[in-house]
């Protein structure tokens, strides 16, 4: 697999996650309180808050920044022994971060008091399972392409 294709495989999930987060955030911006719940305890209750603007910039910045980081790491690894793993971890990280960010916006939509927002712990398991699936798929695609190139 060429380095450019591997970089695209790593960058695409971050682009999709960034677009989904910013798009959903902006679509619901009028329905979000000025202060939104951004951190949740083990029982699902909100215990950390952030302003709407800070949440948008933090989430979008984290997705774009990590996307650039993992794409550069994939580019630098070229055909080295860790190239497949770097691409897979990057793709999985996009899902690991993108899923909870989007869900956080959705659970904060149309609430009167951000302190009453609930985010059940099973969302963590869903996000991790989706991330593992995406990373595993990416690892397999890179492996298949590398074998076909030989």
Coordinates of N, CA and C in Angstrom, one line a residue:
X1 N 0.9 -1.2 0.0 CA 0.0 0.0 0.0 C 0.9 1.2 0.0
X2 N 0.5 2.2 -0.8 CA 1.3 3.4 -0.9 C 1.2 4.2 0.4
X3 N 2.1 5.0 0.7 CA 2.1 5.8 1.9 C 0.9 6.8 1.8
X4 N 0.7 7.3 0.7 CA -0.4 8.3 0.5 C -1.8 7.7 0.8
X5 N -2.0 6.5 0.3 CA -3.2 5.8 0.6 C -3.4 5.4 2.1
X6 N -2.3 5.0 2.7 CA -2.3 4.7 4.1 C -2.6 6.0 5.0
X7 N -2.0 7.1 4.5 CA -2.3 8.4 5.2 C -3.8 8.8 5.0
X8 N -4.3 8.6 3.9 CA -5.7 8.8 3.6 C -6.6 8.0 4.5
X9 N -6.2 6.7 4.7 CA -7.0 5.8 5.6 C -6.9 6.3 7.0
X10 N -5.9 6.9 7.4 CA -5.7 7.4 8.8 C -6.5 8.8 8.9
X11 N -6.4 9.6 7.9 CA -6.9 11.0 8.0 C -8.5 11.0 7.8
X12 N -9.0 10.1 7.0 CA -10.4 10.2 6.7 C -11.3 10.0 7.9
X13 N -11.1 9.1 8.8 CA -12.0 9.0 10.0 C -12.0 10.3 10.8
X14 N -10.8 11.0 10.9 CA -10.8 12.2 11.6 C -11.5 13.3 10.9
X15 N -11.5 13.4 9.6 CA -12.2 14.3 8.8 C -13.7 14.1 9.0
X16 N -14.1 12.8 8.9 CA -15.6 12.5 9.1 C -16.0 12.8 10.5
X17 N -15.2 12.5 11.5 CA -15.6 12.8 12.9 C -15.6 14.3 13.2
X18 N -14.7 15.0 12.6 CA -14.7 16.5 12.8 C -15.9 17.1 12.1
X19 N -16.2 16.7 10.9 CA -17.4 17.2 10.2 C -18.7 16.8 11.0
X20 N -18.8 15.6 11.5 CA -20.0 15.2 12.2 C -20.1 16.0 13.5
X21 N -19.1 16.2 14.2 CA -19.1 16.9 15.5 C -19.5 18.4 15.3
X22 N -18.8 19.0 14.4 CA -19.0 20.4 14.2 C -20.4 20.6 13.5
X23 N -20.8 19.8 12.6 CA -22.1 19.9 12.0 C -23.2 19.7 12.9
X24 N -23.2 18.7 13.8 CA -24.2 18.4 14.8 C -24.2 19.5 15.8
X25 N -23.1 20.0 16.2 CA -23.0 21.1 17.2 C -23.6 22.3 16.6
X26 N -23.3 22.7 15.4 CA -23.9 23.9 14.9 C -25.3 23.8 14.6
X27 N -25.8 22.6 14.2 CA -27.2 22.4 13.9 C -28.0 22.5 15.2
X28 N -27.4 22.2 16.3 CA -28.1 22.2 17.6 C -27.7 23.4 18.5
X29 N -26.9 24.3 18.0 CA -26.4 25.4 18.8 C -27.5 26.2 19.5
X30 N -28.6 26.5 18.8 CA -29.7 27.3 19.3 C -30.4 26.5 20.5
X31 N -30.3 25.2 20.5 CA -31.0 24.4 21.5 C -30.1 24.0 22.6
X32 N -28.8 24.4 22.6 CA -27.9 24.1 23.7 C -27.9 25.3 24.7
X33 N -27.7 25.0 26.0 CA -27.6 26.0 27.0 C -26.2 26.7 26.8
X34 N -26.0 27.8 27.4 CA -24.7 28.5 27.3 C -23.6 27.7 28.0
X35 N -24.0 26.9 29.1 CA -23.1 26.0 29.8 C -23.6 24.6 29.5
X36 N -22.7 23.7 29.0 CA -23.1 22.4 28.7 C -22.3 21.4 29.5
X37 N -22.9 20.2 29.8 CA -22.2 19.2 30.5 C -21.2 18.5 29.6
X38 N -20.0 18.4 30.0 CA -18.9 17.8 29.2 C -18.2 16.6 29.9
X39 N -18.4 16.4 31.1 CA -17.8 15.3 31.8 C -18.8 14.6 32.7
X40 N -18.8 13.3 32.7 CA -19.8 12.5 33.4 C -19.1 11.5 34.4
X41 N -19.8 11.3 35.5 CA -19.3 10.4 36.5 C -19.7 8.9 36.1
X42 N -19.2 8.0 36.9 CA -19.5 6.6 36.6 C -21.0 6.3 36.6
X43 N -21.8 7.0 37.4 CA -23.2 6.7 37.4 C -24.0 7.5 36.3
X44 N -23.2 8.2 35.4 CA -23.8 8.8 34.3 C -24.2 10.3 34.5
X45 N -24.1 10.8 35.7 CA -24.5 12.1 36.0 C -23.4 13.1 35.6
X46 N -23.8 14.3 35.2 CA -22.9 15.4 34.8 C -22.1 15.9 36.0
X47 N -20.8 16.0 35.9 CA -20.0 16.6 37.0 C -18.9 17.5 36.5
X48 N -18.9 17.9 35.2 CA -18.0 18.8 34.6 C -18.7 19.6 33.5
X49 N -18.5 20.9 33.4 CA -19.2 21.7 32.5 C -18.2 22.6 31.7
X50 N -18.7 23.1 30.6 CA -17.9 24.0 29.7 C -18.9 24.9 29.0
X51 N -18.4 26.0 28.6 CA -19.2 26.9 27.8 C -19.4 26.3 26.4
X52 N -20.5 26.7 25.7 CA -20.8 26.2 24.4 C -19.6 26.4 23.4
X53 N -19.1 27.7 23.4 CA -18.0 28.0 22.5 C -16.7 27.2 22.8
X54 N -16.4 27.1 24.1 CA -15.2 26.3 24.5 C -15.4 24.9 24.1
X55 N -16.5 24.3 24.2 CA -16.8 22.9 23.8 C -16.6 22.7 22.3
X56 N -17.1 23.7 21.6 CA -17.0 23.6 20.1 C -15.5 23.6 19.7
X57 N -14.8 24.6 20.2 CA -13.4 24.7 19.8 C -12.5 23.6 20.4
X58 N -12.8 23.2 21.6 CA -12.0 22.1 22.2 C -12.2 20.8 21.4
X59 N -13.5 20.4 21.2 CA -13.8 19.2 20.4 C -13.3 19.2 19.0
X60 N -13.6 20.3 18.3 CA -13.1 20.4 16.9 C -11.6 20.4 16.8
X61 N -10.9 21.2 17.7 CA -9.5 21.3 17.8 C -8.8 20.0 18.1
X62 N -9.4 19.2 19.0 CA -8.8 17.9 19.4 C -8.9 17.0 18.2
X63 N -10.0 16.9 17.5 CA -10.2 16.0 16.4 C -9.2 16.4 15.3
X64 N -9.2 17.7 14.9 CA -8.3 18.1 13.8 C -6.8 17.9 14.2
X65 N -6.5 18.3 15.4 CA -5.1 18.2 15.9 C -4.6 16.7 15.9
X66 N -5.4 15.9 16.5 CA -5.0 14.4 16.5 C -5.0 13.8 15.1
X67 N -5.9 14.3 14.2 CA -5.9 13.9 12.9 C -4.6 14.2 12.2
X68 N -4.1 15.4 12.4 CA -2.9 15.9 11.8 C -1.7 15.0 12.4
X69 N -1.7 14.9 13.7 CA -0.7 14.1 14.3 C -0.6 12.7 13.8
X70 N -1.7 12.0 13.8 CA -1.7 10.6 13.3 C -1.4 10.5 11.8
X71 N -1.8 11.4 11.1 CA -1.5 11.4 9.6 C 0.0 11.6 9.4
X72 N 0.6 12.5 10.2 CA 2.1 12.7 10.0 C 2.8 11.5 10.5
X73 N 2.4 10.9 11.6 CA 3.0 9.7 12.1 C 3.0 8.6 11.1
X74 N 1.8 8.5 10.4 CA 1.7 7.5 9.4 C 2.6 7.8 8.2
X75 N 2.7 9.0 7.9 CA 3.6 9.4 6.8 C 5.0 9.1 7.1
X76 N 5.4 9.4 8.3 CA 6.8 9.3 8.7 C 7.2 7.8 8.8
X77 N 6.2 6.9 9.2 CA 6.5 5.5 9.4 C 6.7 4.8 8.0
X78 N 6.3 5.4 6.9 CA 6.5 4.9 5.6 C 6.2 3.4 5.5
X79 N 7.1 2.6 5.1 CA 6.9 1.2 5.0 C 7.6 0.4 6.2
X80 N 7.8 1.1 7.3 CA 8.4 0.5 8.4 C 7.5 -0.5 9.1
X81 N 8.1 -1.2 10.1 CA 7.4 -2.3 10.8 C 6.1 -1.8 11.5
X82 N 6.1 -0.5 12.0 CA 4.9 0.0 12.7 C 3.9 0.7 11.9
X83 N 4.0 0.7 10.5 CA 3.2 1.5 9.7 C 1.7 1.0 9.8
X84 N 1.5 -0.3 9.7 CA 0.1 -0.8 9.8 C -0.5 -0.4 11.2
X85 N 0.2 -0.6 12.2 CA -0.3 -0.3 13.6 C -0.6 1.2 13.7
X86 N 0.3 2.0 13.2 CA 0.1 3.5 13.3 C -1.2 3.9 12.6
X87 N -1.4 3.4 11.4 CA -2.7 3.7 10.7 C -3.9 3.2 11.5
X88 N -3.8 2.0 12.0 CA -5.0 1.4 12.7 C -5.3 2.2 14.0
X89 N -4.2 2.5 14.8 CA -4.4 3.2 16.0 C -5.0 4.6 15.7
X90 N -4.5 5.3 14.7 CA -5.0 6.6 14.3 C -6.5 6.5 13.9
X91 N -6.9 5.5 13.1 CA -8.3 5.4 12.7 C -9.2 5.1 13.9
X92 N -8.7 4.2 14.8 CA -9.5 3.9 16.0 C -9.6 5.1 17.0
X93 N -8.6 5.9 17.0 CA -8.6 7.1 17.9 C -9.7 8.1 17.4
X94 N -9.8 8.2 16.2 CA -10.9 9.1 15.6 C -12.2 8.7 16.1
X95 N -12.5 7.4 16.1 CA -13.8 6.9 16.6 C -13.9 7.1 18.1
X96 N -12.8 6.7 18.8 CA -12.8 6.8 20.3 C -13.1 8.2 20.8
X97 N -12.6 9.2 20.1 CA -12.9 10.6 20.5 C -14.1 11.2 19.8
X98 N -14.4 10.8 18.6 CA -15.6 11.4 17.9 C -16.9 11.0 18.5
X99 N -17.0 9.7 18.8 CA -18.3 9.2 19.3 C -18.7 9.9 20.6
X100 N -17.9 10.0 21.7 CA -18.4 10.7 22.9 C -18.6 12.1 22.7
X101 N -17.9 12.8 21.8 CA -18.1 14.2 21.6 C -19.5 14.4 20.9
X102 N -19.8 13.6 19.9 CA -21.1 13.8 19.3 C -22.2 13.5 20.3
X103 N -22.1 12.4 21.0 CA -23.1 12.0 22.0 C -23.3 13.0 23.1
X104 N -22.2 13.7 23.5 CA -22.3 14.7 24.5 C -23.2 15.9 24.0
X105 N -23.0 16.2 22.7 CA -23.8 17.3 22.2 C -25.3 16.9 22.1
X106 N -25.5 15.7 21.7 CA -26.9 15.2 21.6 C -27.6 15.1 22.9
X107 N -26.9 14.7 24.0 CA -27.6 14.6 25.3 C -27.8 16.0 25.9
X108 N -27.0 17.0 25.5 CA -27.2 18.3 26.0 C -28.2 19.1 25.3
X109 N -28.8 18.6 24.2 CA -29.7 19.3 23.4 C -31.1 19.4 24.1
X110 N -31.7 20.6 24.1 CA -33.0 20.8 24.7 C -33.1 20.5 26.2
X111 N -32.1 20.6 26.9 CA -32.2 20.5 28.4 C -32.2 21.9 29.0
X112 N -32.9 22.0 30.1 CA -33.0 23.3 30.8 C -31.9 23.5 31.8
X113 N -31.4 22.4 32.5 CA -30.4 22.4 33.5 C -29.3 21.4 33.1
X114 N -28.1 21.9 32.7 CA -27.0 20.9 32.3 C -26.6 20.0 33.5
X115 N -26.9 20.4 34.7 CA -26.6 19.5 35.8 C -27.4 18.2 35.8
X116 N -28.5 18.2 35.1 CA -29.4 17.1 35.1 C -29.2 16.1 33.9
X117 N -28.2 16.5 33.1 CA -27.9 15.6 31.9 C -27.3 14.3 32.4
X118 N -27.8 13.2 31.7 CA -27.3 11.9 32.0 C -26.6 11.3 30.7
X119 N -25.5 10.7 30.9 CA -24.8 9.9 29.8 C -24.4 8.6 30.4
X120 N -25.3 7.5 30.1 CA -25.0 6.2 30.7 C -23.6 5.7 30.3
X121 N -23.1 4.9 31.2 CA -21.8 4.3 31.0 C -21.7 3.4 29.8
X122 N -22.8 2.8 29.4 CA -22.7 1.9 28.2 C -22.3 2.6 26.9
X123 N -22.3 3.9 26.9 CA -21.8 4.6 25.7 C -20.3 4.5 25.6
X124 N -19.6 4.3 26.7 CA -18.2 4.1 26.7 C -17.9 2.7 26.0
X125 N -18.6 1.7 26.3 CA -18.5 0.4 25.7 C -18.8 0.5 24.2
X126 N -19.8 1.2 23.8 CA -20.2 1.3 22.4 C -19.0 2.0 21.6
X127 N -18.5 3.1 22.2 CA -17.5 3.8 21.6 C -16.2 3.0 21.4
X128 N -15.9 2.3 22.5 CA -14.6 1.4 22.4 C -14.8 0.3 21.4
X129 N -16.0 -0.3 21.4 CA -16.2 -1.4 20.4 C -16.2 -0.9 19.0
X130 N -16.8 0.3 18.7 CA -16.7 0.9 17.4 C -15.3 1.2 17.0
X131 N -14.5 1.8 17.9 CA -13.1 2.1 17.7 C -12.3 0.9 17.4
X132 N -12.5 -0.2 18.1 CA -11.8 -1.4 17.9 C -12.1 -2.0 16.5
X133 N -13.4 -1.9 16.2 CA -13.8 -2.4 14.8 C -13.1 -1.6 13.7
X134 N -13.1 -0.3 13.9 CA -12.5 0.6 12.8 C -11.0 0.3 12.7
X135 N -10.4 0.3 13.9 CA -8.9 0.0 13.9 C -8.6 -1.4 13.3
X136 N -9.4 -2.4 13.7 CA -9.1 -3.7 13.1 C -9.3 -3.7 11.6
X137 N -10.4 -3.1 11.1 CA -10.7 -3.0 9.7 C -9.5 -2.3 9.0
X138 N -9.0 -1.2 9.5 CA -7.9 -0.5 8.9 C -6.7 -1.3 8.9
X139 N -6.4 -2.0 10.0 CA -5.2 -2.9 10.1 C -5.3 -4.0 9.0
X140 N -6.4 -4.6 8.8 CA -6.6 -5.6 7.8 C -6.5 -5.1 6.4
X141 N -7.0 -3.9 6.1 CA -6.9 -3.3 4.8 C -5.5 -3.0 4.4
X142 N -4.7 -2.5 5.4 CA -3.3 -2.2 5.1 C -2.6 -3.5 4.9
X143 N -2.9 -4.5 5.7 CA -2.2 -5.8 5.5 C -2.5 -6.4 4.2
X144 N -3.7 -6.4 3.8 CA -4.1 -7.0 2.5 C -3.4 -6.2 1.3
X145 N -3.4 -4.9 1.4 CA -2.8 -4.1 0.4 C -1.2 -4.4 0.3
X146 N -0.6 -4.6 1.5 CA 0.8 -4.8 1.5 C 1.1 -6.2 0.9
X147 N 0.3 -7.2 1.2 CA 0.5 -8.5 0.6 C 0.3 -8.5 -0.9
X148 N -0.7 -7.8 -1.4 CA -1.0 -7.7 -2.8 C 0.1 -7.0 -3.6
X149 N 0.8 -6.1 -2.9 CA 1.9 -5.3 -3.6 C 3.1 -6.1 -3.7
X150 N 3.2 -7.2 -3.0 CA 4.5 -8.0 -3.1 C 4.5 -8.9 -4.3

